[in-house]
Coordinates of C-alpha atoms in Angstrom, one line a residue:
M10 CA 9.3 -27.6 16.0
S11 CA 12.1 -28.8 13.7
K12 CA 12.9 -25.3 12.4
V13 CA 12.3 -21.9 14.0
Q14 CA 10.4 -19.8 11.4
N15 CA 7.5 -17.5 11.0
I16 CA 4.2 -18.5 9.3
K17 CA 4.3 -18.5 5.5
G18 CA 2.7 -15.4 4.2
M19 CA 3.3 -13.5 7.4
R20 CA 6.6 -11.5 7.6
D21 CA 8.9 -10.2 10.2
H22 CA 9.9 -6.6 9.6
L23 CA 13.4 -5.9 10.8
P24 CA 14.5 -2.3 11.8
Q25 CA 15.5 -1.0 8.4
A26 CA 12.3 -2.2 6.8
M27 CA 10.3 -0.8 9.7
L28 CA 11.9 2.6 9.2
L29 CA 10.7 2.8 5.6
R30 CA 7.2 1.4 6.6
Q31 CA 6.9 4.1 9.3
H32 CA 7.9 6.7 6.7
I33 CA 5.1 5.6 4.4
V34 CA 2.5 5.6 7.2
E35 CA 3.6 9.0 8.6
T36 CA 3.6 10.5 5.1
V37 CA 0.1 9.3 4.3
Q38 CA -1.2 10.3 7.7
R39 CA 0.1 13.8 7.3
V40 CA -1.7 14.1 3.9
C41 CA -5.0 12.7 5.4
E42 CA -4.9 15.2 8.3
R43 CA -4.3 18.1 5.9
Y44 CA -7.6 17.1 4.3
G45 CA -9.3 17.0 7.8
F46 CA -9.5 13.2 8.2
E47 CA -9.6 11.8 11.7
P48 CA -8.1 8.6 13.2
L49 CA -10.0 5.4 14.0
Q50 CA -8.9 2.1 15.4
T51 CA -11.0 -1.1 15.5
P52 CA -10.2 -4.6 17.0
V53 CA -8.4 -7.1 14.8
V54 CA -11.1 -9.7 15.7
E55 CA -14.8 -9.3 14.8
Y56 CA -17.8 -11.6 15.1
A57 CA -17.8 -13.8 12.1
E58 CA -21.3 -12.7 11.0
V59 CA -20.0 -9.1 10.8
L60 CA -17.8 -10.1 7.9
E61 CA -19.9 -12.8 6.3
G62 CA -22.1 -12.0 3.4
K63 CA -20.2 -8.8 2.5
L64 CA -17.2 -9.9 0.4
G65 CA -18.7 -12.0 -2.5
D66 CA -16.3 -14.7 -3.8
D67 CA -13.6 -13.5 -1.4
E68 CA -15.5 -14.7 1.6
K69 CA -13.7 -18.0 1.4
L70 CA -10.5 -16.2 2.4
I71 CA -11.8 -15.1 5.9
Y72 CA -9.9 -16.6 8.8
R73 CA -12.6 -18.0 11.1
F74 CA -12.4 -19.7 14.5
E75 CA -14.3 -20.3 17.7
D76 CA -13.1 -18.9 21.1
H77 CA -13.3 -20.7 24.4
G78 CA -16.9 -19.7 24.8
G79 CA -17.9 -21.1 21.5
R80 CA -18.4 -17.7 19.8
R81 CA -17.8 -17.7 16.1
L82 CA -15.1 -15.1 15.4
A83 CA -13.0 -13.9 12.5
L84 CA -9.8 -12.0 11.9
R85 CA -10.3 -8.6 10.2
Y86 CA -10.3 -9.1 6.4
D87 CA -10.0 -5.4 5.7
Q88 CA -10.6 -2.0 7.3
T89 CA -13.9 -1.3 5.4
V90 CA -16.4 -3.7 7.0
P91 CA -15.3 -2.8 10.5
L92 CA -15.9 0.9 9.5
A93 CA -19.4 -0.1 8.5
R94 CA -20.0 -1.7 11.9
V95 CA -18.6 1.4 13.7
V96 CA -20.8 3.8 11.8
A97 CA -23.9 1.7 12.7
Q98 CA -22.8 1.1 16.3
Y99 CA -21.9 4.8 17.1
A100 CA -24.5 6.5 14.9
G101 CA -25.4 9.1 17.5
Q102 CA -21.8 10.1 18.1
L103 CA -20.6 10.6 14.6
A104 CA -21.3 13.9 12.7
L105 CA -21.7 13.0 9.0
P106 CA -20.1 13.5 6.6
W107 CA -17.2 11.9 8.5
R108 CA -13.7 11.7 7.1
R109 CA -11.7 8.9 8.8
Y110 CA -8.4 7.1 8.4
A111 CA -7.4 3.8 10.0
Y112 CA -4.2 1.8 10.0
G113 CA -3.5 -1.8 11.1
P114 CA -3.1 -5.4 10.1
S115 CA -5.7 -7.5 8.2
Y116 CA -5.7 -11.2 7.4
R117 CA -6.7 -13.3 4.3
G118 CA -6.2 -17.0 3.8
E119 CA -4.9 -16.8 0.3
R120 CA -1.9 -18.2 -1.5
P121 CA 1.1 -15.9 -0.8
A122 CA 2.8 -14.3 -3.7
R123 CA 4.9 -11.3 -4.5
G124 CA 3.1 -8.3 -3.0
R125 CA 0.3 -10.5 -1.5
Y126 CA 0.5 -11.7 2.1
R127 CA -1.7 -13.5 4.6
E128 CA -1.0 -10.8 7.1
F129 CA -0.8 -7.4 5.6
Y130 CA -1.1 -3.8 6.7
Q131 CA -3.5 -1.3 5.2
F132 CA -4.0 2.4 5.7
D133 CA -7.6 3.3 4.7
A134 CA -9.1 6.7 4.2
D135 CA -12.9 7.1 3.7
I136 CA -15.6 9.7 3.5
V137 CA -18.8 8.5 5.1
G138 CA -22.2 10.1 4.5
S139 CA -21.7 12.0 1.3
A140 CA -22.9 11.1 -2.2
S141 CA -21.3 14.2 -3.7
P142 CA -18.8 13.7 -6.6
L143 CA -16.7 16.2 -4.7
A144 CA -16.1 13.4 -2.1
D145 CA -15.0 11.0 -4.8
A146 CA -12.7 13.6 -6.2
E147 CA -11.2 14.4 -2.8
I148 CA -10.3 10.7 -2.2
V149 CA -8.6 10.6 -5.6
A150 CA -6.8 13.9 -4.9
L151 CA -5.7 12.5 -1.5
L152 CA -4.3 9.4 -3.3
T153 CA -2.5 11.5 -5.8
E154 CA -0.9 13.8 -3.2
S155 CA 0.2 10.9 -1.0
L156 CA 1.9 9.0 -3.9
E157 CA 3.6 12.2 -5.0
A158 CA 4.8 12.9 -1.4
L159 CA 6.2 9.4 -1.3
G160 CA 8.1 10.0 -4.5
F161 CA 6.4 7.5 -6.8
P162 CA 7.4 8.2 -10.5
G163 CA 5.0 8.0 -13.4
F164 CA 1.9 6.7 -11.6
T165 CA -1.5 7.0 -13.1
T166 CA -4.9 6.5 -11.4
L167 CA -7.4 4.5 -13.6
L168 CA -11.0 5.6 -13.1
N169 CA -14.3 3.8 -13.9
H170 CA -17.8 3.4 -12.6
R171 CA -19.5 0.1 -11.8
Q172 CA -22.6 1.2 -13.8
V173 CA -20.4 1.8 -16.9
I174 CA -19.5 -1.9 -16.7
G175 CA -23.1 -2.8 -16.0
G176 CA -24.1 -0.7 -19.0
I177 CA -21.6 -2.5 -21.2
A178 CA -23.0 -5.8 -20.1
R179 CA -26.6 -4.7 -20.7
A180 CA -25.8 -3.1 -24.1
S181 CA -24.3 -6.5 -25.1
G182 CA -27.6 -8.2 -24.4
L183 CA -26.9 -9.7 -21.0
D184 CA -29.2 -9.6 -18.0
E185 CA -28.3 -8.5 -14.5
A186 CA -27.6 -12.1 -13.4
A187 CA -24.9 -12.4 -16.1
A188 CA -23.3 -9.1 -15.2
G189 CA -21.4 -10.6 -12.3
G190 CA -19.5 -12.9 -14.6
V191 CA -18.6 -9.9 -16.8
Y192 CA -17.2 -8.0 -13.7
R193 CA -15.0 -11.0 -12.8
A194 CA -13.7 -11.5 -16.3
I195 CA -13.0 -7.9 -17.0
D196 CA -11.2 -7.6 -13.6
K197 CA -8.6 -10.0 -15.0
F198 CA -7.9 -8.0 -18.1
D199 CA -4.5 -6.7 -17.2
K200 CA -3.4 -10.2 -16.1
I201 CA -4.7 -12.4 -18.9
G202 CA -5.2 -9.9 -21.8
A203 CA -8.1 -9.5 -24.3
D204 CA -7.9 -13.2 -25.4
G205 CA -8.0 -14.4 -21.9
V206 CA -11.0 -12.3 -21.1
R207 CA -12.8 -13.4 -24.2
D208 CA -12.2 -17.1 -23.2
E209 CA -13.5 -16.3 -19.7
L210 CA -16.7 -14.7 -21.1
L211 CA -17.3 -17.6 -23.5
R212 CA -16.9 -20.1 -20.7
S213 CA -19.4 -18.2 -18.5
G214 CA -22.0 -18.6 -21.3
V215 CA -21.7 -15.2 -23.1
A216 CA -22.3 -15.4 -26.8
P217 CA -19.3 -14.7 -29.1
E218 CA -21.0 -11.6 -30.6
A219 CA -21.7 -10.2 -27.1
A220 CA -18.1 -11.0 -26.0
A221 CA -16.7 -9.1 -29.0
Q222 CA -18.9 -6.1 -28.2
I223 CA -17.8 -6.1 -24.5
L224 CA -14.2 -6.3 -25.4
A225 CA -14.5 -3.5 -27.9
M226 CA -15.9 -1.2 -25.3
V227 CA -13.6 -2.0 -22.4
Q228 CA -10.6 -1.3 -24.6
I229 CA -11.6 2.3 -25.4
E230 CA -8.7 4.5 -24.6
G231 CA -7.7 8.2 -24.9
E232 CA -8.1 11.5 -23.0
P233 CA -10.6 11.1 -20.1
L234 CA -13.3 13.3 -21.6
D235 CA -12.9 11.7 -25.1
V236 CA -13.3 8.3 -23.6
L237 CA -16.5 9.4 -21.8
D238 CA -17.8 10.9 -25.1
E239 CA -17.3 7.6 -26.8
L240 CA -18.9 5.6 -24.0
S241 CA -21.8 8.1 -24.0
A242 CA -22.3 7.5 -27.7
R243 CA -22.5 3.8 -27.2
L244 CA -24.3 3.6 -23.8
G245 CA -26.3 6.8 -23.8
A246 CA -29.6 4.9 -24.1
D247 CA -28.9 3.1 -20.9
E248 CA -30.2 5.3 -18.1
R249 CA -27.9 4.0 -15.4
A250 CA -24.8 4.1 -17.6
A251 CA -25.6 7.6 -18.7
A252 CA -25.9 8.7 -15.1
A253 CA -22.6 7.0 -14.3
I254 CA -20.8 8.8 -17.2
A255 CA -22.2 12.1 -16.0
N256 CA -20.9 11.3 -12.5
L257 CA -17.4 10.6 -13.9
R258 CA -17.5 14.0 -15.7
A259 CA -18.4 15.7 -12.5
I260 CA -15.5 13.9 -10.6
I261 CA -13.0 14.8 -13.3
G262 CA -14.2 18.5 -13.3
A263 CA -13.6 18.6 -9.5
L264 CA -10.2 17.0 -9.9
G265 CA -9.2 19.9 -12.1
E266 CA -10.4 22.4 -9.6
M267 CA -8.4 20.6 -6.9
G268 CA -5.2 21.0 -8.9
V269 CA -4.8 17.3 -9.8
S270 CA -2.8 17.1 -13.1
P271 CA -4.7 15.4 -16.0
E272 CA -1.5 13.4 -16.5
R273 CA -2.2 11.6 -13.2
Y274 CA -5.5 9.9 -14.2
R275 CA -7.4 8.4 -17.1
V276 CA -10.7 6.7 -17.6
A277 CA -10.4 2.9 -18.1
P278 CA -13.6 1.1 -18.9
R279 CA -11.8 -2.2 -18.3
L280 CA -11.4 -1.5 -14.6
A281 CA -13.8 -3.5 -12.5
R282 CA -12.3 -4.0 -9.0
G283 CA -13.0 -7.4 -7.5
L284 CA -14.9 -6.7 -4.3
S285 CA -18.6 -7.0 -4.8
Y286 CA -19.6 -4.1 -2.5
Y287 CA -18.6 -1.3 -4.9
T288 CA -21.5 0.6 -6.3
G289 CA -20.1 3.7 -8.1
L290 CA -16.7 5.1 -8.8
V291 CA -13.9 2.5 -8.8
F292 CA -10.2 3.4 -9.2
E293 CA -6.7 1.9 -9.1
A294 CA -3.3 3.6 -9.1
I295 CA -0.7 1.9 -11.4
T296 CA 2.9 2.5 -12.3
P297 CA 5.0 1.0 -15.2
H298 CA 7.7 0.4 -12.6
W299 CA 5.6 -2.3 -10.9
P300 CA 4.2 -4.8 -13.4
E301 CA 2.8 -7.1 -10.6
G302 CA -0.5 -5.1 -10.3
S303 CA -1.9 -2.0 -8.9
L304 CA -0.3 0.1 -6.1
L305 CA -3.6 0.6 -4.4
G306 CA -7.3 1.2 -5.1
G307 CA -10.7 1.9 -3.9
G308 CA -14.1 3.2 -4.8
R309 CA -17.6 4.1 -3.8
Y310 CA -19.7 1.6 -1.8
D311 CA -23.1 3.2 -1.0
E312 CA -24.9 0.0 0.3
L313 CA -22.4 -1.7 2.6
I314 CA -22.7 0.5 5.6
G315 CA -26.5 0.5 5.2
Q316 CA -26.5 -3.2 5.7
F317 CA -25.5 -2.5 9.3
A318 CA -27.1 0.9 9.9
G319 CA -30.5 0.0 8.4
R320 CA -30.5 3.1 6.2
P321 CA -28.5 4.2 3.1
I322 CA -25.2 5.8 4.0
P323 CA -23.2 6.7 0.9
T324 CA -19.4 6.2 1.3
V325 CA -16.3 6.4 -0.8
G326 CA -12.7 5.4 0.2
L327 CA -9.4 3.9 -0.6
A328 CA -6.9 1.5 0.9
F329 CA -3.1 2.0 0.8
G330 CA -1.4 -1.5 1.0
I331 CA 1.6 -0.6 3.2
D332 CA 3.3 -4.0 2.3
R333 CA 3.0 -3.4 -1.4
L334 CA 4.1 0.2 -1.2
H335 CA 7.1 -0.8 0.9
D336 CA 8.1 -3.5 -1.6
V337 CA 7.8 -1.2 -4.6
M338 CA 9.7 1.7 -2.8
E339 CA 12.4 -0.7 -1.7
E340 CA 12.8 -2.1 -5.2
L341 CA 12.8 1.4 -6.8
G342 CA 15.1 2.9 -4.2
L343 CA 12.5 5.5 -3.1
G344 CA 12.2 7.1 0.3
P345 CA 14.7 7.6 3.1
R346 CA 17.2 4.8 3.8
P347 CA 18.4 5.4 7.4
A348 CA 20.1 2.4 9.0
T349 CA 19.0 3.4 12.5
T350 CA 16.9 6.0 14.4
A351 CA 19.9 7.5 16.1
T352 CA 21.8 10.5 14.8
A353 CA 24.6 10.5 17.3
F354 CA 26.6 8.0 19.4
V355 CA 28.1 9.3 22.6
T356 CA 31.1 7.4 23.7
V357 CA 32.0 6.6 27.4
F358 CA 35.7 7.1 28.2
S359 CA 35.6 5.2 31.6
G360 CA 33.3 4.1 34.3
E361 CA 34.2 7.3 36.2
M362 CA 33.2 9.5 33.2
A363 CA 29.9 7.7 32.4
G364 CA 28.0 10.4 34.2
A365 CA 29.5 13.2 32.0
S366 CA 28.5 11.2 28.9
L367 CA 25.0 10.5 30.1
A368 CA 24.6 14.3 30.9
L369 CA 25.7 15.1 27.3
A370 CA 23.3 12.6 25.9
R371 CA 20.5 14.1 28.0
E372 CA 21.2 17.6 26.7
L373 CA 21.2 16.4 23.1
R374 CA 17.9 14.5 23.5
A375 CA 16.3 17.5 25.1
G376 CA 17.4 19.4 21.9
G377 CA 15.7 16.9 19.7
V378 CA 18.6 14.7 18.7
N379 CA 18.2 10.9 18.8
V380 CA 21.2 9.5 20.7
L381 CA 22.8 6.2 21.5
V382 CA 25.1 5.9 24.5
A383 CA 27.8 3.3 24.8
L384 CA 26.9 0.8 27.5
E385 CA 30.4 -0.3 28.2
P386 CA 33.7 1.8 28.5
S387 CA 35.3 -0.8 26.2
G388 CA 37.9 1.4 24.4
L389 CA 37.3 4.2 21.9
G390 CA 38.1 2.1 18.8
K391 CA 35.6 -0.6 19.8
Q392 CA 32.9 2.0 20.5
L393 CA 33.4 3.7 17.2
K394 CA 33.1 0.3 15.4
E395 CA 29.9 -0.3 17.2
A396 CA 28.5 3.0 16.1
D397 CA 29.6 2.5 12.5
R398 CA 28.1 -1.0 12.4
K399 CA 24.8 0.3 13.6
G400 CA 24.8 3.0 10.9
V401 CA 24.9 6.0 13.2
P402 CA 26.3 8.9 11.2
F403 CA 28.1 10.8 14.1
A404 CA 30.1 9.8 17.1
I405 CA 30.7 12.2 19.9
V406 CA 33.9 11.7 21.9
L407 CA 34.0 13.1 25.4
G408 CA 37.2 12.3 27.4
P409 CA 39.1 14.0 30.2
D410 CA 40.8 16.4 27.9
E411 CA 37.6 17.4 26.2
L412 CA 35.8 17.8 29.5
A413 CA 38.6 20.0 30.8
R414 CA 38.5 22.2 27.7
G415 CA 34.7 22.4 27.6
D416 CA 34.4 20.9 24.2
V417 CA 33.7 17.6 22.4
V418 CA 35.0 15.8 19.3
I419 CA 32.4 15.1 16.6
K420 CA 33.5 12.4 14.2
D421 CA 31.6 11.9 10.9
L422 CA 31.6 8.1 10.6
R423 CA 30.6 8.3 6.9
S424 CA 33.6 10.5 5.8
G425 CA 36.0 9.9 8.6
E426 CA 36.4 13.7 9.3
Q427 CA 36.4 14.9 12.8
R428 CA 36.5 18.3 14.6
S429 CA 36.5 19.8 18.0
V430 CA 33.3 21.8 18.9
P431 CA 32.6 23.8 22.0
R432 CA 30.1 22.0 24.3
A433 CA 27.5 24.8 23.8
E434 CA 27.6 24.5 20.0
V435 CA 27.2 20.7 19.7
L436 CA 23.5 20.9 18.9
A437 CA 24.0 23.5 16.2
A438 CA 26.9 21.5 14.7
L439 CA 24.8 18.4 14.4
G440 CA 21.9 20.3 12.9
A441 CA 24.2 21.8 10.3
A442 CA 25.9 18.5 9.4

């Protein structure tokens, strides 16, 4: 190996990055558990046939391989298909509806780009076993509360329904076979614009008049209920589209009851979502502060789990892309920026006094303070430089004089200020700092 390096599209996360990533995961987990969601973990490797036939055009991105026994295996593509397998495999042990969250790495063999990686971490939340629009609204409310808790400014969640897009295709004179091309073209709207979508539609065989009609409908904008009224006027004769519009009305009504601000969402007929398994509501959260694409997304997929379970099991969910959220938060300066996990650095005056320093560190840790202890009695100045270099905010000096007086010196390494504090008051002093 001529150069020591990691695989392209797979990143090392050094301590400062990991602290922010852990903050994101812990924040979203707290929100999920407030809504009663339960944790799940699945293996990163599945049988290849578990993933195959579920992802449409994206199936080419699956990492496949054979193990030593000749079994065809694949790396996890996302958290959704493994969830479907779990629901089928443990059907007798799960009480539906089931709210679950899962966190871990997934793998896709795609071209790496900003915000897109071959190894990436997702935090998924899904409600399995309910077709109620309340379930859809709860997922969108959970998304909203999570992004607010993380401090994202000005985000909006775009809402649509797969049968609204299907209705637009049918109203434009296209059959079901042609609707897939419409999904794929519309899904690129925010990247290639109206002219680009028109060209895509024309290349896929859509007539110019139909393409113009499709573009007119997917660009309808306004207040959510006004957009639905306009869509209803144009698509009301299509039974499936009319039912989809009614479903969106019910979801929006529930969002209001759940306290989600109307400023946090809007109906966007152009939203398609690329994965083929979506059947109902689809959504994406966007922010003007990140022009590279959506922050996260999800939707309803009522047929995927049934492919494993042998019976219909309605499901709705979302996936937080931890890598993307981390990159955006880092760029916008959001979230905490600790340089280390430690709050205090306890110095060691000499080898003979190491026991006293270790005892002090033990007391502080028992009181809930994260503590680093100097490993070598290498002189006070050198130890303070080590603590400062590591980003520890406080150094605690314990020498013979302090030990004799029953106090310690607390030095704020950010401001340079220091003060003597009675040994019994060290915890309180650190807590007040």
